[in-house]
mmCIF file of C-alpha atoms in Angstrom:
data_model
loop_
_atom_site.group_PDB
_atom_site.id
_atom_site.type_symbol
_atom_site.label_atom_id
_atom_site.label_comp_id
_atom_site.label_asym_id
_atom_site.label_seq_id
_atom_site.Cartn_x
_atom_site.Cartn_y
_atom_site.Cartn_z
ATOM 1 C CA UNK A 143 54.480 -57.047 -200.183
ATOM 2 C CA UNK A 144 53.163 -60.448 -199.122
ATOM 3 C CA UNK A 145 55.638 -60.590 -196.206
ATOM 4 C CA UNK A 146 54.489 -57.160 -195.018
ATOM 5 C CA UNK A 147 50.849 -58.295 -195.059
ATOM 6 C CA UNK A 148 51.716 -61.426 -193.068
ATOM 7 C CA UNK A 149 53.677 -59.362 -190.534
ATOM 8 C CA UNK A 150 50.796 -56.935 -190.046
ATOM 9 C CA UNK A 151 48.329 -59.797 -189.711
ATOM 10 C CA UNK A 152 50.538 -61.548 -187.131
ATOM 11 C CA UNK A 153 50.750 -58.383 -185.000
ATOM 12 C CA UNK A 154 46.985 -57.864 -185.170
ATOM 13 C CA UNK A 155 46.363 -61.446 -184.076
ATOM 14 C CA UNK A 156 48.972 -61.055 -181.319
ATOM 15 C CA UNK A 157 47.196 -57.954 -179.996
ATOM 16 C CA UNK A 158 43.819 -59.729 -179.984
ATOM 17 C CA UNK A 159 45.339 -62.747 -178.232
ATOM 18 C CA UNK A 160 47.164 -60.862 -175.465
ATOM 19 C CA UNK A 161 44.384 -58.343 -174.837
ATOM 20 C CA UNK A 162 41.854 -61.199 -174.748
ATOM 21 C CA UNK A 163 43.889 -63.132 -172.180
ATOM 22 C CA UNK A 164 44.413 -60.005 -170.074
ATOM 23 C CA UNK A 165 40.688 -59.289 -170.357
ATOM 24 C CA UNK A 166 39.902 -62.493 -168.467
ATOM 25 C CA UNK A 167 41.868 -61.423 -165.384
ATOM 26 C CA UNK A 168 39.785 -60.933 -162.219
ATOM 27 C CA UNK A 169 41.661 -58.832 -159.663
ATOM 28 C CA UNK A 170 39.415 -59.782 -156.721
ATOM 29 C CA UNK A 171 40.088 -63.478 -157.304
ATOM 30 C CA UNK A 172 43.764 -62.702 -157.684
ATOM 31 C CA UNK A 173 43.894 -60.918 -154.287
ATOM 32 C CA UNK A 174 42.176 -63.883 -152.638
ATOM 33 C CA UNK A 175 44.728 -66.381 -153.963
ATOM 34 C CA UNK A 176 47.713 -64.090 -153.393
ATOM 35 C CA UNK A 177 47.461 -64.493 -149.609
ATOM 36 C CA UNK A 178 49.509 -67.688 -149.902
ATOM 37 C CA UNK A 179 52.704 -66.152 -151.270
ATOM 38 C CA UNK A 180 55.012 -69.190 -151.414
ATOM 39 C CA UNK A 181 53.318 -71.050 -154.342
ATOM 40 C CA UNK A 182 53.094 -67.763 -156.288
ATOM 41 C CA UNK A 183 56.813 -67.076 -155.733
ATOM 42 C CA UNK A 184 57.787 -70.615 -156.765
ATOM 43 C CA UNK A 185 55.667 -70.324 -159.912
ATOM 44 C CA UNK A 186 57.173 -66.926 -160.726
ATOM 45 C CA UNK A 187 60.691 -68.360 -160.431
ATOM 46 C CA UNK A 188 59.742 -71.253 -162.687
ATOM 47 C CA UNK A 189 58.199 -69.041 -165.366
ATOM 48 C CA UNK A 190 60.634 -66.130 -165.432
ATOM 49 C CA UNK A 191 63.889 -67.561 -164.060
ATOM 50 C CA UNK A 192 64.092 -71.322 -164.635
ATOM 51 C CA UNK A 193 62.673 -71.714 -168.139
ATOM 52 C CA UNK A 194 64.410 -68.672 -169.718
ATOM 53 C CA UNK A 195 67.695 -69.952 -168.271
ATOM 54 C CA UNK A 196 67.035 -73.430 -169.700
ATOM 55 C CA UNK A 197 66.314 -71.838 -173.079
ATOM 56 C CA UNK A 198 69.669 -70.046 -172.967
ATOM 57 C CA UNK A 199 71.479 -73.233 -171.935
ATOM 58 C CA UNK A 200 69.864 -75.135 -174.792
ATOM 59 C CA UNK A 201 70.905 -72.461 -177.297
ATOM 60 C CA UNK A 202 74.524 -72.685 -176.167
ATOM 61 C CA UNK A 203 74.706 -76.485 -175.773
ATOM 62 C CA UNK A 204 73.226 -77.304 -179.176
ATOM 63 C CA UNK A 205 74.800 -74.392 -181.050
ATOM 64 C CA UNK A 206 71.560 -72.814 -182.277
ATOM 65 C CA UNK A 207 73.351 -69.495 -182.778
ATOM 66 C CA UNK A 208 75.269 -71.109 -185.639
ATOM 67 C CA UNK A 209 72.252 -72.375 -187.600
ATOM 68 C CA UNK A 210 72.114 -70.794 -191.042
ATOM 69 C CA UNK A 211 75.877 -70.434 -191.335
ATOM 70 C CA UNK A 212 76.005 -73.289 -193.811
ATOM 71 C CA UNK A 213 74.469 -70.940 -196.380
ATOM 72 C CA UNK A 214 77.162 -68.346 -195.809
ATOM 73 C CA UNK A 215 79.778 -67.647 -198.448
ATOM 74 C CA UNK A 216 83.439 -67.230 -197.526
ATOM 75 C CA UNK A 217 85.461 -64.836 -199.677
ATOM 76 C CA UNK A 218 89.266 -64.714 -199.316
ATOM 77 C CA UNK A 219 90.936 -61.593 -200.708
ATOM 78 C CA UNK A 220 94.733 -61.320 -201.163
ATOM 79 C CA UNK A 221 96.421 -57.913 -201.214
ATOM 80 C CA UNK A 222 98.775 -57.937 -204.197
ATOM 81 C CA UNK A 223 101.133 -55.404 -202.592
ATOM 82 C CA UNK A 224 101.472 -56.665 -199.030
ATOM 83 C CA UNK A 225 100.445 -60.267 -199.536
ATOM 84 C CA UNK A 226 98.030 -60.079 -196.601
ATOM 85 C CA UNK A 227 94.822 -62.073 -196.849
ATOM 86 C CA UNK A 228 91.377 -60.920 -195.720
ATOM 87 C CA UNK A 229 88.564 -63.404 -195.068
ATOM 88 C CA UNK A 230 84.979 -62.180 -195.322
ATOM 89 C CA UNK A 231 81.910 -64.240 -194.461
ATOM 90 C CA UNK A 232 78.726 -63.068 -196.158
ATOM 91 C CA UNK A 233 75.181 -64.377 -195.979
ATOM 92 C CA UNK A 234 73.102 -64.409 -199.192
ATOM 93 C CA UNK A 235 70.178 -62.018 -199.493
ATOM 94 C CA UNK A 236 67.359 -63.125 -197.230
ATOM 95 C CA UNK A 237 69.666 -65.351 -195.183
ATOM 96 C CA UNK A 238 69.760 -65.032 -191.407
ATOM 97 C CA UNK A 239 72.178 -66.641 -188.965
ATOM 98 C CA UNK A 240 70.935 -67.846 -185.580
ATOM 99 C CA UNK A 241 67.320 -66.719 -185.901
ATOM 100 C CA UNK A 242 66.294 -69.988 -184.197
ATOM 101 C CA UNK A 243 68.233 -68.988 -181.059
ATOM 102 C CA UNK A 244 66.402 -65.659 -180.788
ATOM 103 C CA UNK A 245 62.962 -67.193 -181.257
ATOM 104 C CA UNK A 246 63.644 -70.025 -178.773
ATOM 105 C CA UNK A 247 64.714 -67.580 -176.063
ATOM 106 C CA UNK A 248 61.607 -65.513 -176.761
ATOM 107 C CA UNK A 249 59.466 -68.659 -176.541
ATOM 108 C CA UNK A 250 60.919 -69.715 -173.184
ATOM 109 C CA UNK A 251 60.395 -66.166 -171.822
ATOM 110 C CA UNK A 252 56.663 -65.998 -172.653
ATOM 111 C CA UNK A 253 54.314 -67.716 -170.131
ATOM 112 C CA UNK A 254 51.247 -69.347 -171.645
ATOM 113 C CA UNK A 255 48.281 -67.351 -170.293
ATOM 114 C CA UNK A 256 44.905 -69.006 -169.785
ATOM 115 C CA UNK A 257 45.751 -72.063 -171.915
ATOM 116 C CA UNK A 258 47.688 -73.391 -168.910
ATOM 117 C CA UNK A 259 44.545 -72.815 -166.792
ATOM 118 C CA UNK A 260 42.688 -75.140 -169.156
ATOM 119 C CA UNK A 261 45.268 -77.895 -168.611
ATOM 120 C CA UNK A 262 45.035 -77.517 -164.830
ATOM 121 C CA UNK A 263 41.244 -77.595 -164.999
ATOM 122 C CA UNK A 264 41.032 -80.681 -167.236
ATOM 123 C CA UNK A 265 43.519 -82.713 -165.189
ATOM 124 C CA UNK A 266 42.363 -81.429 -161.762
ATOM 125 C CA UNK A 267 45.545 -79.732 -160.598
ATOM 126 C CA UNK A 268 45.296 -76.691 -158.309
ATOM 127 C CA UNK A 269 43.211 -74.422 -160.553
ATOM 128 C CA UNK A 270 43.059 -71.536 -158.077
ATOM 129 C CA UNK A 271 46.864 -71.360 -157.984
ATOM 130 C CA UNK A 272 47.003 -71.590 -161.784
ATOM 131 C CA UNK A 273 44.649 -68.615 -162.169
ATOM 132 C CA UNK A 274 46.655 -66.574 -159.652
ATOM 133 C CA UNK A 275 49.916 -67.401 -161.442
ATOM 134 C CA UNK A 276 48.378 -66.425 -164.782
ATOM 135 C CA UNK A 277 47.421 -63.048 -163.341
ATOM 136 C CA UNK A 278 50.946 -62.488 -162.024
ATOM 137 C CA UNK A 279 52.589 -63.584 -165.280
ATOM 138 C CA UNK A 280 50.252 -61.455 -167.423
ATOM 139 C CA UNK A 281 51.342 -58.336 -165.536
ATOM 140 C CA UNK A 282 54.984 -59.325 -164.969
ATOM 141 C CA UNK A 283 55.629 -60.285 -168.591
ATOM 142 C CA UNK A 284 55.416 -56.605 -169.558
ATOM 143 C CA UNK A 285 58.846 -56.003 -168.009
ATOM 144 C CA UNK A 286 60.234 -59.536 -167.496
ATOM 145 C CA UNK A 287 60.046 -60.503 -171.188
ATOM 146 C CA UNK A 288 62.278 -57.665 -172.467
ATOM 147 C CA UNK A 289 64.549 -58.041 -169.412
ATOM 148 C CA UNK A 290 65.167 -61.756 -170.024
ATOM 149 C CA UNK A 291 65.728 -61.194 -173.733
ATOM 150 C CA UNK A 292 68.229 -58.406 -173.044
ATOM 151 C CA UNK A 293 70.153 -60.580 -170.557
ATOM 152 C CA UNK A 294 70.325 -63.801 -172.544
ATOM 153 C CA UNK A 295 70.742 -62.414 -176.050
ATOM 154 C CA UNK A 296 73.775 -60.462 -174.872
ATOM 155 C CA UNK A 297 75.050 -63.475 -172.927
ATOM 156 C CA UNK A 298 75.352 -65.557 -176.114
ATOM 157 C CA UNK A 299 78.479 -63.551 -177.026
ATOM 158 C CA UNK A 300 77.961 -64.557 -180.634
ATOM 159 C CA UNK A 301 79.168 -62.279 -183.413
ATOM 160 C CA UNK A 302 77.321 -64.303 -186.023
ATOM 161 C CA UNK A 303 73.809 -64.217 -184.594
ATOM 162 C CA UNK A 304 71.468 -61.794 -186.355
ATOM 163 C CA UNK A 305 69.112 -60.156 -183.872
ATOM 164 C CA UNK A 306 66.126 -58.584 -185.578
ATOM 165 C CA UNK A 307 65.415 -55.786 -183.114
ATOM 166 C CA UNK A 308 62.674 -54.281 -185.318
ATOM 167 C CA UNK A 309 60.126 -57.121 -185.112
ATOM 168 C CA UNK A 310 61.218 -57.837 -181.540
ATOM 169 C CA UNK A 311 60.598 -54.260 -180.394
ATOM 170 C CA UNK A 312 57.238 -54.094 -182.161
ATOM 171 C CA UNK A 313 56.126 -57.365 -180.542
ATOM 172 C CA UNK A 314 57.101 -56.184 -177.040
ATOM 173 C CA UNK A 315 55.269 -52.878 -177.625
ATOM 174 C CA UNK A 316 52.180 -54.748 -178.816
ATOM 175 C CA UNK A 317 52.256 -56.901 -175.667
ATOM 176 C CA UNK A 318 52.498 -53.847 -173.378
ATOM 177 C CA UNK A 319 49.614 -52.041 -175.091
ATOM 178 C CA UNK A 320 47.504 -55.207 -175.325
ATOM 179 C CA UNK A 321 47.896 -56.028 -171.615
ATOM 180 C CA UNK A 322 46.873 -52.473 -170.680
ATOM 181 C CA UNK A 323 43.855 -52.562 -173.004
ATOM 182 C CA UNK A 324 42.839 -56.023 -171.806
ATOM 183 C CA UNK A 325 42.983 -55.121 -168.118
ATOM 184 C CA UNK A 326 41.022 -51.923 -168.750
ATOM 185 C CA UNK A 327 38.406 -53.837 -170.737
ATOM 186 C CA UNK A 328 38.103 -56.419 -167.956
ATOM 187 C CA UNK A 329 37.453 -53.655 -165.431
ATOM 188 C CA UNK A 330 34.949 -51.736 -167.583
ATOM 189 C CA UNK A 331 33.169 -54.764 -169.081
ATOM 190 C CA UNK A 332 33.365 -57.540 -166.440
ATOM 191 C CA UNK A 333 30.336 -59.323 -167.919
ATOM 192 C CA UNK A 334 32.093 -59.752 -171.276
ATOM 193 C CA UNK A 335 35.127 -61.718 -170.084
ATOM 194 C CA UNK A 336 33.872 -64.815 -171.895
ATOM 195 C CA UNK A 337 33.949 -62.793 -175.138
ATOM 196 C CA UNK A 338 37.569 -61.758 -174.489
ATOM 197 C CA UNK A 339 38.493 -65.390 -173.791
ATOM 198 C CA UNK A 340 36.862 -66.615 -177.000
ATOM 199 C CA UNK A 341 38.585 -63.943 -179.088
ATOM 200 C CA UNK A 342 41.935 -64.926 -177.556
ATOM 201 C CA UNK A 343 41.356 -68.581 -178.452
ATOM 202 C CA UNK A 344 40.478 -67.715 -182.050
ATOM 203 C CA UNK A 345 43.498 -65.420 -182.415
ATOM 204 C CA UNK A 346 45.856 -67.988 -180.886
ATOM 205 C CA UNK A 347 44.662 -70.787 -183.153
ATOM 206 C CA UNK A 348 44.879 -68.473 -186.180
ATOM 207 C CA UNK A 349 48.489 -67.607 -185.383
ATOM 208 C CA UNK A 350 49.383 -71.288 -185.005
ATOM 209 C CA UNK A 351 47.711 -72.059 -188.348
ATOM 210 C CA UNK A 352 49.602 -69.200 -189.993
ATOM 211 C CA UNK A 353 52.877 -70.515 -188.587
ATOM 212 C CA UNK A 354 52.143 -74.057 -189.776
ATOM 213 C CA UNK A 355 51.510 -72.808 -193.312
ATOM 214 C CA UNK A 356 54.868 -71.041 -193.427
ATOM 215 C CA UNK A 357 57.057 -73.623 -191.707
ATOM 216 C CA UNK A 358 55.699 -76.779 -193.406
ATOM 217 C CA UNK A 359 55.454 -75.257 -196.864
ATOM 218 C CA UNK A 360 59.156 -74.480 -197.196
ATOM 219 C CA UNK A 361 62.233 -76.677 -197.491
ATOM 220 C CA UNK A 362 63.900 -74.404 -194.902
ATOM 221 C CA UNK A 363 61.062 -74.914 -192.414
ATOM 222 C CA UNK A 364 60.425 -77.547 -189.786
ATOM 223 C CA UNK A 365 61.336 -80.618 -191.849
ATOM 224 C CA UNK A 366 64.564 -79.108 -193.143
ATOM 225 C CA UNK A 367 66.164 -78.610 -189.718
ATOM 226 C CA UNK A 368 69.142 -80.604 -188.345
ATOM 227 C CA UNK A 369 68.914 -82.827 -185.250
ATOM 228 C CA UNK A 370 70.452 -80.103 -183.068
ATOM 229 C CA UNK A 371 67.381 -77.975 -183.710
ATOM 230 C CA UNK A 372 64.905 -80.611 -182.496
ATOM 231 C CA UNK A 373 66.975 -81.493 -179.411
ATOM 232 C CA UNK A 374 67.577 -77.841 -178.581
ATOM 233 C CA UNK A 375 63.920 -76.814 -178.820
ATOM 234 C CA UNK A 376 62.643 -79.841 -176.866
ATOM 235 C CA UNK A 377 65.143 -79.703 -174.001
ATOM 236 C CA UNK A 378 63.797 -76.634 -172.094
ATOM 237 C CA UNK A 379 60.255 -78.029 -171.957
ATOM 238 C CA UNK A 380 61.208 -81.513 -170.750
ATOM 239 C CA UNK A 381 63.882 -80.318 -168.330
ATOM 240 C CA UNK A 382 61.548 -77.596 -167.046
ATOM 241 C CA UNK A 383 58.894 -80.165 -166.120
ATOM 242 C CA UNK A 384 61.363 -82.194 -164.089
ATOM 243 C CA UNK A 385 63.170 -79.315 -162.379
ATOM 244 C CA UNK A 386 60.010 -77.356 -161.540
ATOM 245 C CA UNK A 387 58.646 -80.469 -159.793
ATOM 246 C CA UNK A 388 61.847 -80.868 -157.800
ATOM 247 C CA UNK A 389 61.785 -77.181 -156.858
ATOM 248 C CA UNK A 390 58.120 -77.304 -155.754
ATOM 249 C CA UNK A 391 58.533 -80.469 -153.688
ATOM 250 C CA UNK A 392 61.682 -79.101 -152.046
ATOM 251 C CA UNK A 393 59.888 -76.025 -150.665
ATOM 252 C CA UNK A 394 56.965 -78.142 -149.407
ATOM 253 C CA UNK A 395 54.117 -77.386 -151.808
ATOM 254 C CA UNK A 396 51.202 -79.825 -151.973
ATOM 255 C CA UNK A 397 51.135 -82.326 -154.838
ATOM 256 C CA UNK A 398 48.308 -80.544 -156.765
ATOM 257 C CA UNK A 399 50.231 -77.273 -156.361
ATOM 258 C CA UNK A 400 53.381 -78.945 -157.730
ATOM 259 C CA UNK A 401 51.463 -80.101 -160.798
ATOM 260 C CA UNK A 402 50.107 -76.592 -161.393
ATOM 261 C CA UNK A 403 53.558 -75.020 -161.063
ATOM 262 C CA UNK A 404 55.025 -77.539 -163.526
ATOM 263 C CA UNK A 405 52.277 -76.887 -166.088
ATOM 264 C CA UNK A 406 52.528 -73.111 -165.679
ATOM 265 C CA UNK A 407 56.312 -73.228 -165.987
ATOM 266 C CA UNK A 408 56.465 -75.221 -169.202
ATOM 267 C CA UNK A 409 53.354 -74.126 -171.095
ATOM 268 C CA UNK A 410 54.491 -71.126 -173.129
ATOM 269 C CA UNK A 411 52.715 -68.527 -175.250
ATOM 270 C CA UNK A 412 54.076 -69.696 -178.604
ATOM 271 C CA UNK A 413 51.833 -67.227 -180.439
ATOM 272 C CA UNK A 414 54.018 -64.320 -179.308
ATOM 273 C CA UNK A 415 57.145 -65.937 -180.732
ATOM 274 C CA UNK A 416 55.210 -66.845 -183.892
ATOM 275 C CA UNK A 417 54.272 -63.220 -184.526
ATOM 276 C CA UNK A 418 57.944 -62.204 -184.357
ATOM 277 C CA UNK A 419 58.989 -65.215 -186.445
ATOM 278 C CA UNK A 420 56.534 -64.432 -189.239
ATOM 279 C CA UNK A 421 57.805 -60.843 -189.386
ATOM 280 C CA UNK A 422 61.474 -61.903 -189.592
ATOM 281 C CA UNK A 423 63.542 -62.147 -192.820
ATOM 282 C CA UNK A 424 63.467 -65.976 -192.522
ATOM 283 C CA UNK A 425 59.874 -66.756 -191.509
ATOM 284 C CA UNK A 426 59.978 -70.468 -192.402
ATOM 285 C CA UNK A 427 63.009 -71.238 -190.221
ATOM 286 C CA UNK A 428 61.951 -68.917 -187.416
ATOM 287 C CA UNK A 429 58.362 -70.194 -187.225
ATOM 288 C CA UNK A 430 59.625 -73.776 -186.953
ATOM 289 C CA UNK A 431 60.734 -73.054 -183.358
ATOM 290 C CA UNK A 432 57.357 -72.186 -181.765
ATOM 291 C CA UNK A 433 55.539 -74.737 -183.929
ATOM 292 C CA UNK A 434 57.785 -77.580 -182.763
ATOM 293 C CA UNK A 435 57.820 -76.326 -179.151
ATOM 294 C CA UNK A 436 54.017 -76.331 -179.218
ATOM 295 C CA UNK A 437 54.035 -79.984 -180.296
ATOM 296 C CA UNK A 438 56.599 -80.907 -177.629
ATOM 297 C CA UNK A 439 54.718 -79.192 -174.811
ATOM 298 C CA UNK A 440 51.425 -80.802 -175.815
ATOM 299 C CA UNK A 441 52.896 -84.316 -175.772
ATOM 300 C CA UNK A 442 55.008 -83.694 -172.652
ATOM 301 C CA UNK A 443 52.202 -82.150 -170.612
ATOM 302 C CA UNK A 444 49.693 -84.811 -171.646
ATOM 303 C CA UNK A 445 52.095 -87.548 -170.552
ATOM 304 C CA UNK A 446 53.015 -85.724 -167.344
ATOM 305 C CA UNK A 447 49.393 -84.918 -166.425
ATOM 306 C CA UNK A 448 48.249 -88.518 -166.862
ATOM 307 C CA UNK A 449 51.250 -89.742 -164.861
ATOM 308 C CA UNK A 450 50.492 -87.235 -162.056
ATOM 309 C CA UNK A 451 46.876 -88.363 -161.905
ATOM 310 C CA UNK A 452 47.824 -92.036 -161.623
ATOM 311 C CA UNK A 453 50.385 -91.180 -158.929
ATOM 312 C CA UNK A 454 47.692 -89.432 -156.878
ATOM 313 C CA UNK A 455 49.209 -85.972 -157.263
ATOM 314 C CA UNK A 456 45.986 -84.303 -158.462
ATOM 315 C CA UNK A 457 42.586 -83.786 -156.827
ATOM 316 C CA UNK A 458 41.059 -86.530 -159.001
ATOM 317 C CA UNK A 459 41.033 -90.067 -157.502
ATOM 318 C CA UNK A 460 43.561 -92.293 -159.255
ATOM 319 C CA UNK A 461 41.136 -95.242 -159.353
ATOM 320 C CA UNK A 462 38.458 -93.598 -161.529
ATOM 321 C CA UNK A 463 38.400 -93.961 -165.302
ATOM 322 C CA UNK A 464 40.277 -91.467 -167.480
ATOM 323 C CA UNK A 465 36.979 -90.243 -168.932
ATOM 324 C CA UNK A 466 35.495 -89.663 -165.466
ATOM 325 C CA UNK A 467 38.661 -87.856 -164.378
ATOM 326 C CA UNK A 468 38.482 -85.489 -167.370
ATOM 327 C CA UNK A 469 34.742 -84.696 -167.317
ATOM 328 C CA UNK A 470 34.376 -84.377 -163.515
ATOM 329 C CA UNK A 471 35.361 -81.257 -161.607
ATOM 330 C CA UNK A 472 37.288 -82.431 -158.530
ATOM 331 C CA UNK A 473 38.395 -78.956 -157.416
ATOM 332 C CA UNK A 474 37.934 -78.626 -153.608
ATOM 333 C CA UNK A 475 35.617 -75.613 -153.834
ATOM 334 C CA UNK A 476 33.326 -77.369 -156.292
ATOM 335 C CA UNK A 477 33.350 -80.581 -154.253
ATOM 336 C CA UNK A 478 32.441 -78.700 -151.061
ATOM 337 C CA UNK A 479 29.576 -76.952 -152.837
ATOM 338 C CA UNK A 480 28.383 -80.283 -154.255
ATOM 339 C CA UNK A 481 28.552 -81.878 -150.795
ATOM 340 C CA UNK A 482 26.569 -78.995 -149.279
ATOM 341 C CA UNK A 483 23.895 -79.283 -151.966
ATOM 342 C CA UNK A 484 23.702 -83.050 -151.450
ATOM 343 C CA UNK A 485 23.312 -82.556 -147.699
ATOM 344 C CA UNK A 486 20.493 -80.045 -148.230
ATOM 345 C CA UNK A 487 18.759 -82.452 -150.614
ATOM 346 C CA UNK A 488 18.973 -85.231 -148.055
ATOM 347 C CA UNK A 489 17.478 -82.930 -145.412
ATOM 348 C CA UNK A 490 14.682 -81.968 -147.812
ATOM 349 C CA UNK A 491 13.931 -85.630 -148.587
ATOM 350 C CA UNK A 492 13.825 -86.485 -144.863
ATOM 351 C CA UNK A 493 11.518 -83.555 -144.136
ATOM 352 C CA UNK A 494 9.210 -84.516 -146.998
ATOM 353 C CA UNK A 495 9.009 -88.098 -145.744
ATOM 354 C CA UNK A 496 8.109 -86.817 -142.294
ATOM 355 C CA UNK A 497 5.454 -84.561 -143.806
ATOM 356 C CA UNK A 498 4.011 -87.472 -145.786
ATOM 357 C CA UNK A 499 3.877 -89.639 -142.629
ATOM 358 C CA UNK A 500 2.073 -86.851 -140.800
ATOM 359 C CA UNK A 501 -0.347 -86.474 -143.682
ATOM 360 C CA UNK A 502 -1.132 -90.213 -143.686
ATOM 361 C CA UNK A 503 -1.388 -90.153 -139.914
ATOM 362 C CA UNK A 504 -4.224 -87.599 -140.059
ATOM 363 C CA UNK A 505 -6.503 -90.335 -141.416
ATOM 364 C CA UNK A 506 -5.549 -92.934 -138.795
ATOM 365 C CA UNK A 507 -7.114 -93.356 -135.327
ATOM 366 C CA UNK A 508 -3.796 -92.296 -133.736
ATOM 367 C CA UNK A 509 -3.196 -89.232 -135.931
ATOM 368 C CA UNK A 510 -0.759 -86.568 -134.886
ATOM 369 C CA UNK A 511 -1.971 -83.129 -134.008
ATOM 370 C CA UNK A 512 -2.543 -80.660 -136.871
ATOM 371 C CA UNK A 513 0.171 -78.461 -135.424
ATOM 372 C CA UNK A 514 2.825 -81.129 -135.859
ATOM 373 C CA UNK A 515 1.660 -81.850 -139.407
ATOM 374 C CA UNK A 516 1.980 -78.218 -140.415
ATOM 375 C CA UNK A 517 5.428 -77.953 -138.826
ATOM 376 C CA UNK A 518 6.668 -80.978 -140.757
ATOM 377 C CA UNK A 519 5.440 -79.622 -144.067
ATOM 378 C CA UNK A 520 6.767 -76.177 -143.225
ATOM 379 C CA UNK A 521 10.237 -77.541 -142.477
ATOM 380 C CA UNK A 522 10.419 -79.297 -145.842
ATOM 381 C CA UNK A 523 9.141 -76.216 -147.612
ATOM 382 C CA UNK A 524 11.664 -73.916 -145.935
ATOM 383 C CA UNK A 525 14.599 -76.169 -146.903
ATOM 384 C CA UNK A 526 13.480 -76.374 -150.512
ATOM 385 C CA UNK A 527 12.915 -72.607 -150.622
ATOM 386 C CA UNK A 528 16.454 -71.965 -149.336
ATOM 387 C CA UNK A 529 17.860 -74.142 -152.119
ATOM 388 C CA UNK A 530 15.863 -72.742 -155.015
#
């Protein structure tokens, strides 16, 4: 009964998360950024081609489909008449073989939504490209997620892996309905997008907390896994960062665009995989995958983002302090607006000084004409009025 309640809760939180992220999508902004198709196409390939493939490679290289087999029981039966032997491998009740492989491939097939936008904003990568890629991935994940899972789960060719199609199908259905509801809500209630974003943050953090409780509170969870598990889960994230950079530089993207593509490629929506993991027959083992991937991507992206800043690959100057880089918005649009405002302020100050000179000159023997004095004051007033 407790497992059923946790499963229901995980699906509810998943719906709130996905619908909240979809509810932040602005189609007009998306159309504006979509004019430059090459960065969008490179990002799409990174999110839906490169990382799912790396997840599959990691599963096969590190043998994640075989995890859980150590709990299996081998029974050898001998036919007394013919002398033939029959070997049967059975898994104890509640045991699941290869659940880690399924959850890892789901994790690497689920782009990270607006959380990746936050990373690009904080570290001054190309935020406009990040937002456009998030819009594309939010819509494309409806059909690309089940397509990638169908391709790579069948490609494992493993007879031992236990694929829990029930929780998987429910999660995909929840994503489809949530995206539709979120986009509709964004269109009908455009002034409430900040509410949708906040609800998504709360739901995402709640799912992560729920996963931590399950995976750290069991001997079969995160701390009970073999070394192959940790290497296999970490490899797609680290390799994805490197290869997505190489791919972006090869096609001629700008450095800030390369950083955005790398972040978007590797930052995954671990909450989706967590909801499936918590509804599986082995929630502790299954939840360990997205929990550990979340830790790996946080450390990897923090290291990579700081390195990119120091190398001059972001919009932030590499010679400013780390605190200034984080708290200052160096996006080109914001910098242009700031420069325009500064220019208007300088014009206003100059006009006011001229007006003050004219005012003082009225009391001197060589005072300017009243017409000139009024024009000077009027010029200052018109500039200030245009600003405020």
